[in-house]
Amino acid sequence: MTFVITQRCCDDAACVPVCPVQCIRPRPGDPDFSSTEQLYIDPLSCIDCGACATACPVDAIFPESDLPPALTDFSAINAEYFAAHPLIDVSPLPVARHRLPPGLPTLRVAIVGAGPAALYAAIELSELNGVEVTLFERLPTPFGLVRAGVAPDHDATKSITERLGRVLVRPNVQCLFDVEVGRDVSAAELLEHHHAVLWATGASADRKLNIPGEDLVGSVSAQEFVSWYNGHPDSAARDYSLSGRRAIVIGNGNVALDVARLLVQPALAYATTSVSDNALKAMATSTIDEVMVIGRRAQVFAAYGTAELAALTRLPEVDLLAEPSEVGVTDDELEAAALSGRSWALARRRAIIDDAANRTPTQPRRIIMRYRASPTALLGNEAVTGLVVAGPDGTSEQLETSLVIRAVGFRGRPVPGMPFDIERGVLPNNAGRVVDPQNGRPVRGIYCAGWIKRGPSGVIGTNRVDSAETVTSLLEDFERGNLKAPTHDTGALVRLIRERQPNVLDVAGWQRIDETELAAGRGQGRSRVKLLTWEDLRAVGRSDGD
């Protein structure tokens, strides 16, 4: 028997070093690790020890005989990966152990952000003797996109917070939630109190279509919509009408499929999840029975994962359809797609779409996959009434709709006083060292990790390797004496911030929020019921009278 990695995989790669026969791929350092949809186990090499399943932070690994019915395809998916990538080198990966030499002062590092990249960096740093970490997070809550971006029906993926959250209570880690760097404290002030500042603020700005009508009511960015249904306090109070018959999602990544899946399902499908109460109420009265997912290029260039696409075929009372005239692929397109390194998965994905193109609809609701369709204008006076798309031959088509969700990507926001790559939406850097783009020299004491470092690519666990690279750069600079010693202690900084921002919360404040949400969830048979407003989050976080 073999073990099987499934769709829940977060690419954390905690399973790789514990495998005694090194049959899990891709591994950190492999060419396709940063772009892989998930990790895979070679069924011919697995010795059924189960060490990988124990190490997995999101319970994504099952004995083949115990696979849930919805995940049985993953036996073949794991095997198909190794048919295209046979195991050759099974020697263990070298394990990098950081250790600061004796005689150095205590290294103090400020981390801006508390999402996966920030927390992976904090884990790496706080495991060392002689290191103190201070986390600064704009929100009253940690975990970034795990809390506010992962689809609410993917609770197994969200469970990685249990492992990431352990770092928050380490004695050499201090948490300052509801503190915005640039408003409550400047980056320069952080450097006055720390040897280094590590930015891990993600990519929270959405990319624009830059077409007429984009700002009409009913034209919504996926970032806003996902934040709304996930209960982000900046977006939870928004009111989105789900009263039309058709919704259109522009984009063909996993976020687009998450949005389509939510829009086409009844509220009951999310009744046990952490979806926001406001979204659950809107879903209960939704009249949407068709969601059209539109991509500009051929189906072989779609950015969604094979598993995420296959999941749409298993939604109850939902047909997955495709426009037959749009699913064909040329030899040149196949060759170009093969160069992406994911050619081994194309056959399975094409089979799903080809089946969708030939399917006769029988269910009351449907998701329609469209390809080679370029949005050119949103129609309407004050609110959206339709979308115009152009085909590859230049012909135009008007699609009636009252809701268009733009899921065409994310980008980082400029950091005041820092160099910024406007084109890529990232901090320019070399191995996590922020650099001056004019001369390529490192900006002393400034580092970055996660999406603000590399752009919006990879999944949760990809940040583990990304952050480790940045931490290695930071520690090298510290050991070489390249970091300026802070002129003030962190206690003075915390007092200053509390004077400016009386709502600041520590880890105990977050724990009160967490316990309140979990308790409310237990009372309703849900994973958690989120507090949705800044006022409620702050009130509960400070409820002990601080």
XYZ file of C-alpha atoms in Angstrom:
546
model
C 0.000 0.000 0.000
C 1.073 3.563 -0.608
C 0.244 6.917 0.923
C -1.321 9.587 -1.284
C -1.103 13.388 -1.183
C -4.388 15.098 -2.016
C -5.810 18.471 -2.984
C -5.457 19.792 0.563
C -1.649 19.949 0.143
C -0.245 23.351 1.094
C 3.306 22.746 -0.245
C 4.727 23.289 3.242
C 7.137 20.385 2.506
C 7.276 19.341 6.157
C 6.715 15.815 4.834
C 9.870 15.770 2.696
C 12.646 15.486 5.303
C 10.813 12.809 7.321
C 10.409 10.428 4.371
C 13.001 7.647 4.894
C 13.103 6.736 1.189
C 12.793 10.295 -0.183
C 9.902 9.473 -2.503
C 8.067 12.827 -2.219
C 8.451 15.342 -5.020
C 9.034 18.069 -5.921
C 11.386 18.968 -3.080
C 12.589 22.455 -2.113
C 15.263 23.330 -4.627
C 13.729 21.299 -7.462
C 12.991 23.411 -10.564
C 9.237 22.935 -10.310
C 8.871 23.294 -6.536
C 7.823 26.954 -6.579
C 5.184 26.394 -9.278
C 3.831 22.968 -8.391
C 0.134 22.535 -7.705
C 0.926 20.169 -4.834
C 3.476 17.566 -3.718
C 3.268 13.919 -4.776
C 4.274 10.487 -3.435
C 5.776 7.856 -5.734
C 3.570 4.764 -5.234
C 6.360 2.444 -6.417
C 8.807 3.690 -3.781
C 6.565 4.384 -0.782
C 7.161 1.936 2.066
C 3.914 2.736 3.906
C 5.587 4.122 7.031
C 3.158 7.031 7.473
C 5.803 9.514 8.628
C 4.657 12.003 5.995
C 1.038 11.891 7.173
C 2.118 12.633 10.734
C 4.216 15.615 9.584
C 1.575 17.135 7.297
C 0.149 20.318 8.874
C -3.140 20.208 6.917
C -4.003 16.470 6.959
C -3.563 16.185 3.188
C -1.953 12.713 3.196
C -3.968 9.493 3.390
C -3.278 5.782 3.112
C -4.533 4.851 -0.346
C -7.079 2.468 1.168
C -8.545 5.249 3.324
C -8.987 7.929 0.663
C -12.380 9.661 0.946
C -14.574 9.018 -2.122
C -14.117 12.597 -3.379
C -10.326 12.197 -3.344
C -9.834 8.780 -4.961
C -8.552 10.381 -8.194
C -5.410 11.414 -6.343
C -3.976 7.909 -6.449
C -3.710 8.271 -10.208
C -2.628 11.921 -10.009
C 0.313 11.040 -7.742
C 1.313 8.178 -10.032
C 1.017 10.334 -13.177
C 3.462 12.862 -11.753
C 6.155 10.200 -11.385
C 5.438 8.775 -14.823
C 6.567 12.174 -16.111
C 9.227 12.752 -13.414
C 10.843 9.400 -12.507
C 12.768 9.302 -9.252
C 16.497 9.483 -9.840
C 18.228 11.081 -6.872
C 16.853 9.762 -3.586
C 19.604 11.091 -1.360
C 18.315 13.152 1.591
C 18.236 16.909 1.246
C 20.885 18.732 3.256
C 19.371 20.214 6.391
C 20.371 23.833 6.999
C 20.763 24.517 10.698
C 21.136 28.157 11.637
C 23.251 28.898 14.674
C 24.623 32.270 15.684
C 28.246 32.292 16.849
C 28.899 33.193 20.506
C 29.745 36.732 21.485
C 27.176 38.503 19.324
C 24.567 40.805 20.873
C 20.912 39.803 20.911
C 19.542 40.117 17.389
C 16.285 42.076 17.335
C 14.093 41.732 14.245
C 10.824 43.500 13.435
C 8.485 41.607 11.102
C 5.737 43.611 9.420
C 2.770 41.332 8.742
C 1.435 38.188 10.377
C 0.519 35.995 7.428
C 2.237 32.727 6.462
C 5.446 34.334 5.136
C 5.793 36.457 8.273
C 5.107 33.539 10.608
C 7.428 31.138 8.808
C 10.162 33.776 9.153
C 9.314 34.230 12.825
C 9.525 30.465 13.359
C 12.977 30.297 11.734
C 14.297 33.236 13.740
C 12.773 32.480 17.124
C 14.193 28.948 17.160
C 17.642 30.502 17.616
C 19.157 31.495 20.919
C 19.920 35.183 21.090
C 17.115 36.369 18.788
C 14.056 38.459 19.667
C 11.199 38.983 17.211
C 8.488 41.649 17.237
C 5.484 41.122 14.940
C 3.523 44.159 13.725
C 0.138 43.441 12.133
C -2.379 46.008 10.845
C -5.342 43.764 11.689
C -6.443 42.626 15.159
C -5.950 39.054 13.916
C -3.016 37.041 12.510
C -2.718 34.586 9.590
C -3.248 36.891 6.615
C -4.729 35.127 3.602
C -5.145 31.845 5.478
C -7.873 33.586 7.457
C -9.094 36.036 4.814
C -8.257 34.361 1.488
C -8.537 30.566 1.692
C -12.037 29.477 0.680
C -14.283 28.854 3.715
C -15.148 25.346 2.496
C -11.435 24.451 2.695
C -11.233 24.192 6.467
C -8.544 21.515 6.248
C -6.259 24.022 4.532
C -7.061 26.670 7.126
C -5.985 24.240 9.843
C -2.352 25.148 9.148
C -2.984 28.070 11.525
C -2.706 25.585 14.390
C 0.941 24.995 13.513
C 1.771 28.552 12.463
C 0.074 29.991 15.532
C 2.421 28.268 17.966
C 5.130 30.825 17.241
C 2.941 33.643 18.579
C 3.327 32.439 22.168
C 7.070 31.805 22.129
C 8.822 33.781 24.879
C 11.114 35.591 22.436
C 8.247 36.676 20.171
C 6.174 39.782 20.898
C 2.959 40.483 18.970
C 1.490 43.914 18.326
C -1.837 43.567 16.514
C -3.966 46.470 15.239
C -0.775 48.435 14.565
C -0.236 49.885 11.117
C 3.334 50.649 10.122
C 3.256 54.023 8.400
C 0.373 55.246 10.562
C 1.142 54.273 14.148
C 4.879 53.849 13.738
C 7.291 54.570 10.910
C 9.684 52.177 9.254
C 12.543 54.405 10.402
C 11.385 54.076 14.001
C 11.326 50.289 13.674
C 14.957 50.364 12.571
C 15.890 52.583 15.517
C 14.695 49.785 17.828
C 15.714 46.698 15.795
C 18.699 45.470 13.818
C 16.465 44.593 10.871
C 12.942 45.010 9.519
C 11.441 42.193 7.466
C 8.433 43.132 5.318
C 5.881 40.372 4.742
C 2.784 42.394 3.908
C 1.574 40.321 0.974
C -0.102 41.517 -2.214
C -3.389 43.104 -1.190
C -4.052 45.315 -4.239
C -6.004 43.918 -7.179
C -4.931 44.196 -10.800
C -7.210 46.213 -13.069
C -8.799 45.288 -16.389
C -8.472 48.891 -17.603
C -11.653 48.725 -19.688
C -14.671 51.067 -19.811
C -17.253 50.516 -17.072
C -14.855 48.850 -14.638
C -15.988 51.165 -11.810
C -19.726 50.536 -12.204
C -21.758 49.160 -9.303
C -21.686 45.386 -9.656
C -18.096 45.326 -10.916
C -16.131 43.899 -8.009
C -12.532 42.857 -7.504
C -11.997 39.305 -6.315
C -9.884 40.700 -3.485
C -12.893 42.626 -2.166
C -15.357 39.778 -2.749
C -13.187 37.108 -1.148
C -12.500 39.414 1.812
C -16.262 39.911 2.158
C -17.212 36.259 2.301
C -14.232 35.498 4.555
C -15.170 38.165 7.100
C -12.276 40.606 6.692
C -13.156 43.715 8.759
C -12.344 46.039 5.852
C -14.918 44.327 3.633
C -17.344 42.373 5.792
C -19.942 45.160 5.920
C -20.153 45.463 2.130
C -23.446 44.545 0.486
C -23.309 42.505 -2.699
C -26.467 41.724 -4.617
C -26.789 38.100 -5.677
C -30.203 38.740 -7.198
C -29.411 38.151 -10.886
C -29.461 34.870 -12.775
C -25.913 35.017 -14.127
C -22.627 36.075 -12.528
C -19.396 36.400 -14.488
C -15.923 35.796 -13.081
C -13.054 37.144 -15.173
C -9.883 35.132 -14.672
C -8.989 31.450 -14.632
C -6.894 30.922 -11.522
C -7.852 29.116 -8.335
C -9.377 32.280 -6.861
C -11.756 32.477 -9.826
C -12.836 28.867 -9.221
C -13.267 29.502 -5.480
C -15.583 32.423 -6.261
C -17.523 30.471 -8.897
C -17.954 27.529 -6.538
C -19.393 29.747 -3.813
C -21.723 31.649 -6.134
C -23.270 28.552 -7.659
C -23.889 26.610 -4.447
C -26.690 27.010 -1.906
C -26.044 28.541 1.499
C -26.485 25.103 3.053
C -23.217 23.966 1.433
C -21.366 26.534 3.584
C -23.528 26.333 6.699
C -20.865 24.585 8.795
C -17.936 26.729 7.610
C -16.394 30.001 8.740
C -17.964 31.990 5.895
C -19.099 35.394 7.138
C -22.656 35.718 8.424
C -23.313 38.524 5.932
C -22.251 36.337 3.016
C -24.278 33.391 4.331
C -27.407 35.564 4.458
C -26.827 36.815 0.917
C -26.309 33.259 -0.329
C -29.582 32.184 1.281
C -31.543 34.544 -0.996
C -29.322 34.240 -4.079
C -31.038 33.678 -7.430
C -27.820 33.034 -9.359
C -27.989 29.748 -11.246
C -25.207 30.304 -13.781
C -21.609 31.389 -13.289
C -19.464 32.023 -16.345
C -15.688 31.860 -15.824
C -13.894 33.764 -18.582
C -10.235 33.451 -19.568
C -8.456 35.330 -22.336
C -6.184 32.515 -23.495
C -6.500 28.861 -24.499
C -7.464 26.341 -21.853
C -3.927 24.907 -21.620
C -2.685 28.219 -20.204
C -5.270 28.394 -17.424
C -3.687 29.051 -14.021
C -6.104 26.968 -11.946
C -4.981 23.671 -10.475
C -6.035 20.299 -11.833
C -7.551 19.315 -8.497
C -9.492 22.567 -8.178
C -10.929 22.117 -11.668
C -11.834 18.480 -11.012
C -13.616 19.492 -7.799
C -16.152 21.450 -9.865
C -17.286 18.193 -11.497
C -18.331 16.855 -8.080
C -20.558 19.741 -6.957
C -24.083 18.455 -6.317
C -26.774 19.700 -8.701
C -24.211 21.673 -10.703
C -23.144 21.033 -14.303
C -19.631 21.936 -15.395
C -19.912 23.080 -19.014
C -17.614 24.627 -21.609
C -18.150 26.381 -24.921
C -17.244 23.746 -27.560
C -15.881 26.278 -30.061
C -13.363 27.596 -27.503
C -11.728 24.457 -26.111
C -9.609 23.433 -29.097
C -5.837 23.695 -28.732
C -3.224 24.163 -31.457
C 0.083 22.325 -31.639
C 1.937 25.583 -30.976
C -0.145 26.169 -27.842
C 0.517 22.640 -26.603
C 4.226 23.111 -27.156
C 4.205 26.454 -25.338
C 2.217 24.969 -22.448
C 4.657 22.061 -22.210
C 7.476 24.514 -21.603
C 5.723 25.629 -18.421
C 6.689 22.330 -16.747
C 3.072 21.236 -16.183
C 2.594 19.303 -19.416
C 2.128 16.038 -17.517
C -1.130 17.392 -16.051
C -2.513 18.794 -19.308
C -4.090 15.530 -20.456
C -6.191 15.240 -17.295
C -7.225 18.893 -17.421
C -8.070 18.754 -21.113
C -10.151 15.637 -20.550
C -12.209 17.460 -17.919
C -12.808 20.455 -20.190
C -13.502 18.316 -23.259
C -16.104 16.405 -21.259
C -17.620 19.710 -20.116
C -17.824 20.894 -23.731
C -19.722 17.766 -24.752
C -22.030 17.585 -21.742
C -25.780 18.154 -22.039
C -26.930 20.213 -19.033
C -29.240 18.340 -16.674
C -28.784 20.158 -13.359
C -30.490 23.295 -12.051
C -27.219 25.265 -11.813
C -24.123 25.457 -13.970
C -20.564 26.733 -14.227
C -19.530 27.537 -17.791
C -15.832 27.704 -18.616
C -15.014 30.176 -21.403
C -11.657 30.566 -23.152
C -10.164 32.896 -25.779
C -12.608 35.602 -24.689
C -11.186 39.071 -23.921
C -13.365 41.486 -21.915
C -13.494 44.859 -23.675
C -16.206 46.806 -21.803
C -18.687 46.623 -18.957
C -22.142 47.914 -19.896
C -24.534 49.986 -17.811
C -25.187 53.521 -16.621
C -24.713 53.362 -12.857
C -24.728 49.585 -12.400
C -23.494 46.701 -14.509
C -25.979 45.270 -16.986
C -23.631 43.333 -19.203
C -20.121 42.507 -20.360
C -18.690 42.711 -23.869
C -16.077 40.119 -24.805
C -14.084 39.808 -28.009
C -13.170 36.499 -29.605
C -9.835 35.730 -31.277
C -11.365 36.546 -34.667
C -12.371 40.032 -33.511
C -16.080 39.339 -33.196
C -17.839 40.740 -30.115
C -20.415 39.170 -27.842
C -22.621 40.865 -25.248
C -23.278 38.845 -22.099
C -26.099 39.896 -19.815
C -25.165 40.055 -16.133
C -25.474 42.250 -13.064
C -22.377 40.965 -11.259
C -18.843 40.830 -12.650
C -15.992 39.730 -10.391
C -12.501 40.544 -11.592
C -10.071 37.779 -10.567
C -7.110 38.767 -12.730
C -4.427 38.816 -10.068
C -3.009 40.678 -7.106
C -0.063 42.986 -6.593
C 1.777 44.423 -3.640
C 1.307 47.975 -2.431
C 4.208 50.438 -2.315
C 5.885 50.749 1.075
C 6.479 54.390 2.092
C 10.159 55.264 2.003
C 11.135 51.980 0.314
C 12.163 51.265 -3.276
C 9.345 49.628 -5.195
C 9.044 47.772 -8.496
C 5.851 49.281 -9.927
C 5.732 46.860 -12.858
C 5.837 43.697 -10.726
C 4.248 45.113 -7.596
C 7.064 43.912 -5.312
C 9.962 45.214 -3.275
C 13.082 44.827 -5.449
C 15.322 42.316 -3.712
C 18.119 39.821 -3.952
C 17.466 36.666 -1.899
C 15.202 38.707 0.374
C 17.567 41.667 0.791
C 15.715 44.772 -0.403
C 17.934 46.539 -2.925
C 18.178 49.996 -4.448
C 17.073 49.477 -8.072
C 19.414 52.230 -9.211
C 22.613 50.476 -8.148
C 21.524 47.028 -6.957
C 22.994 47.557 -3.513
C 21.161 46.221 -0.445
C 19.234 48.713 1.649
C 20.829 48.215 5.048
C 18.623 46.324 7.499
C 15.583 45.937 5.203
C 14.343 42.522 4.050
C 11.194 41.009 2.551
C 9.432 37.669 2.246
C 6.292 36.247 0.662
C 4.248 37.884 -2.073
C 5.741 41.340 -1.485
C 9.077 39.667 -2.305
C 8.259 37.392 -5.262
C 4.771 38.409 -6.408
C 1.511 36.459 -6.005
C 2.740 32.968 -6.818
C 2.755 29.657 -5.015
C 0.547 28.539 -2.156
C 0.705 28.746 1.629
C 3.597 26.383 2.171
C 5.680 27.922 -0.618
C 6.341 30.724 1.850
C 8.268 28.369 4.111
C 11.167 28.041 1.679
C 10.826 31.672 0.604
C 11.060 32.958 4.174
C 13.942 30.616 5.001
C 15.950 32.161 2.164
C 15.322 35.655 3.537
C 16.200 34.631 7.088
C 19.469 33.123 5.833
C 20.351 36.437 4.171
C 19.486 38.379 7.317
C 21.558 36.140 9.577
C 24.535 36.275 7.226
C 24.425 40.073 7.305
C 24.168 40.105 11.087
C 27.137 37.764 11.513
C 29.238 39.876 9.130
C 28.488 43.032 11.084
C 26.493 44.611 8.258
C 23.515 45.554 10.426
C 23.399 48.734 12.474
C 22.823 48.217 16.191
C 19.492 49.666 17.408
C 19.740 52.878 19.412
C 16.686 52.182 21.618
C 15.162 49.064 23.159
C 11.881 47.513 22.054
C 10.205 48.338 25.350
C 10.498 52.031 24.545
C 8.955 51.404 21.131
C 6.013 49.489 22.574
C 5.304 52.320 25.026
C 5.429 54.841 22.193
C 3.024 52.809 20.063
C 0.569 52.358 22.928
C 0.492 56.119 23.385
C -0.353 56.598 19.720
C -2.623 53.584 19.302
C -4.550 52.673 22.452
C -6.285 49.779 20.664
C -3.090 47.767 20.230
C -3.577 44.091 21.076
C -1.068 41.504 22.226
C -1.261 37.748 21.703
C -3.653 37.410 24.653
C -6.034 39.781 22.867
C -5.924 37.618 19.756
C -6.533 34.523 21.874
C -9.686 36.115 23.291
C -10.908 36.804 19.750
C -10.065 33.261 18.694
C -11.809 31.683 21.668
C -14.909 33.838 21.173
C -15.210 32.903 17.488
C -14.645 29.202 18.125
C -17.196 29.150 20.944
C -19.777 30.855 18.737
C -19.031 28.296 16.029
C -19.541 25.374 18.387
C -22.925 26.804 19.330
C -24.003 26.820 15.684
C -22.307 23.639 14.482
C -19.752 25.638 12.509
C -15.944 25.714 12.471
C -16.057 29.311 13.734
C -18.268 32.410 13.568
C -16.066 35.385 12.788
C -16.314 38.784 14.375
C -16.844 41.058 11.389
C -16.217 44.627 12.476
C -13.200 46.485 13.785
C -15.294 47.567 16.773
C -16.273 44.010 17.744
C -12.765 42.656 17.227
C -11.273 45.400 19.386
C -13.933 45.077 22.068
C -13.405 41.330 22.442
C -9.635 41.622 22.175
C -9.560 44.115 25.036
C -12.376 42.525 27.031
C -10.220 41.858 30.100
C -10.152 45.588 30.797
C -6.708 46.451 29.388
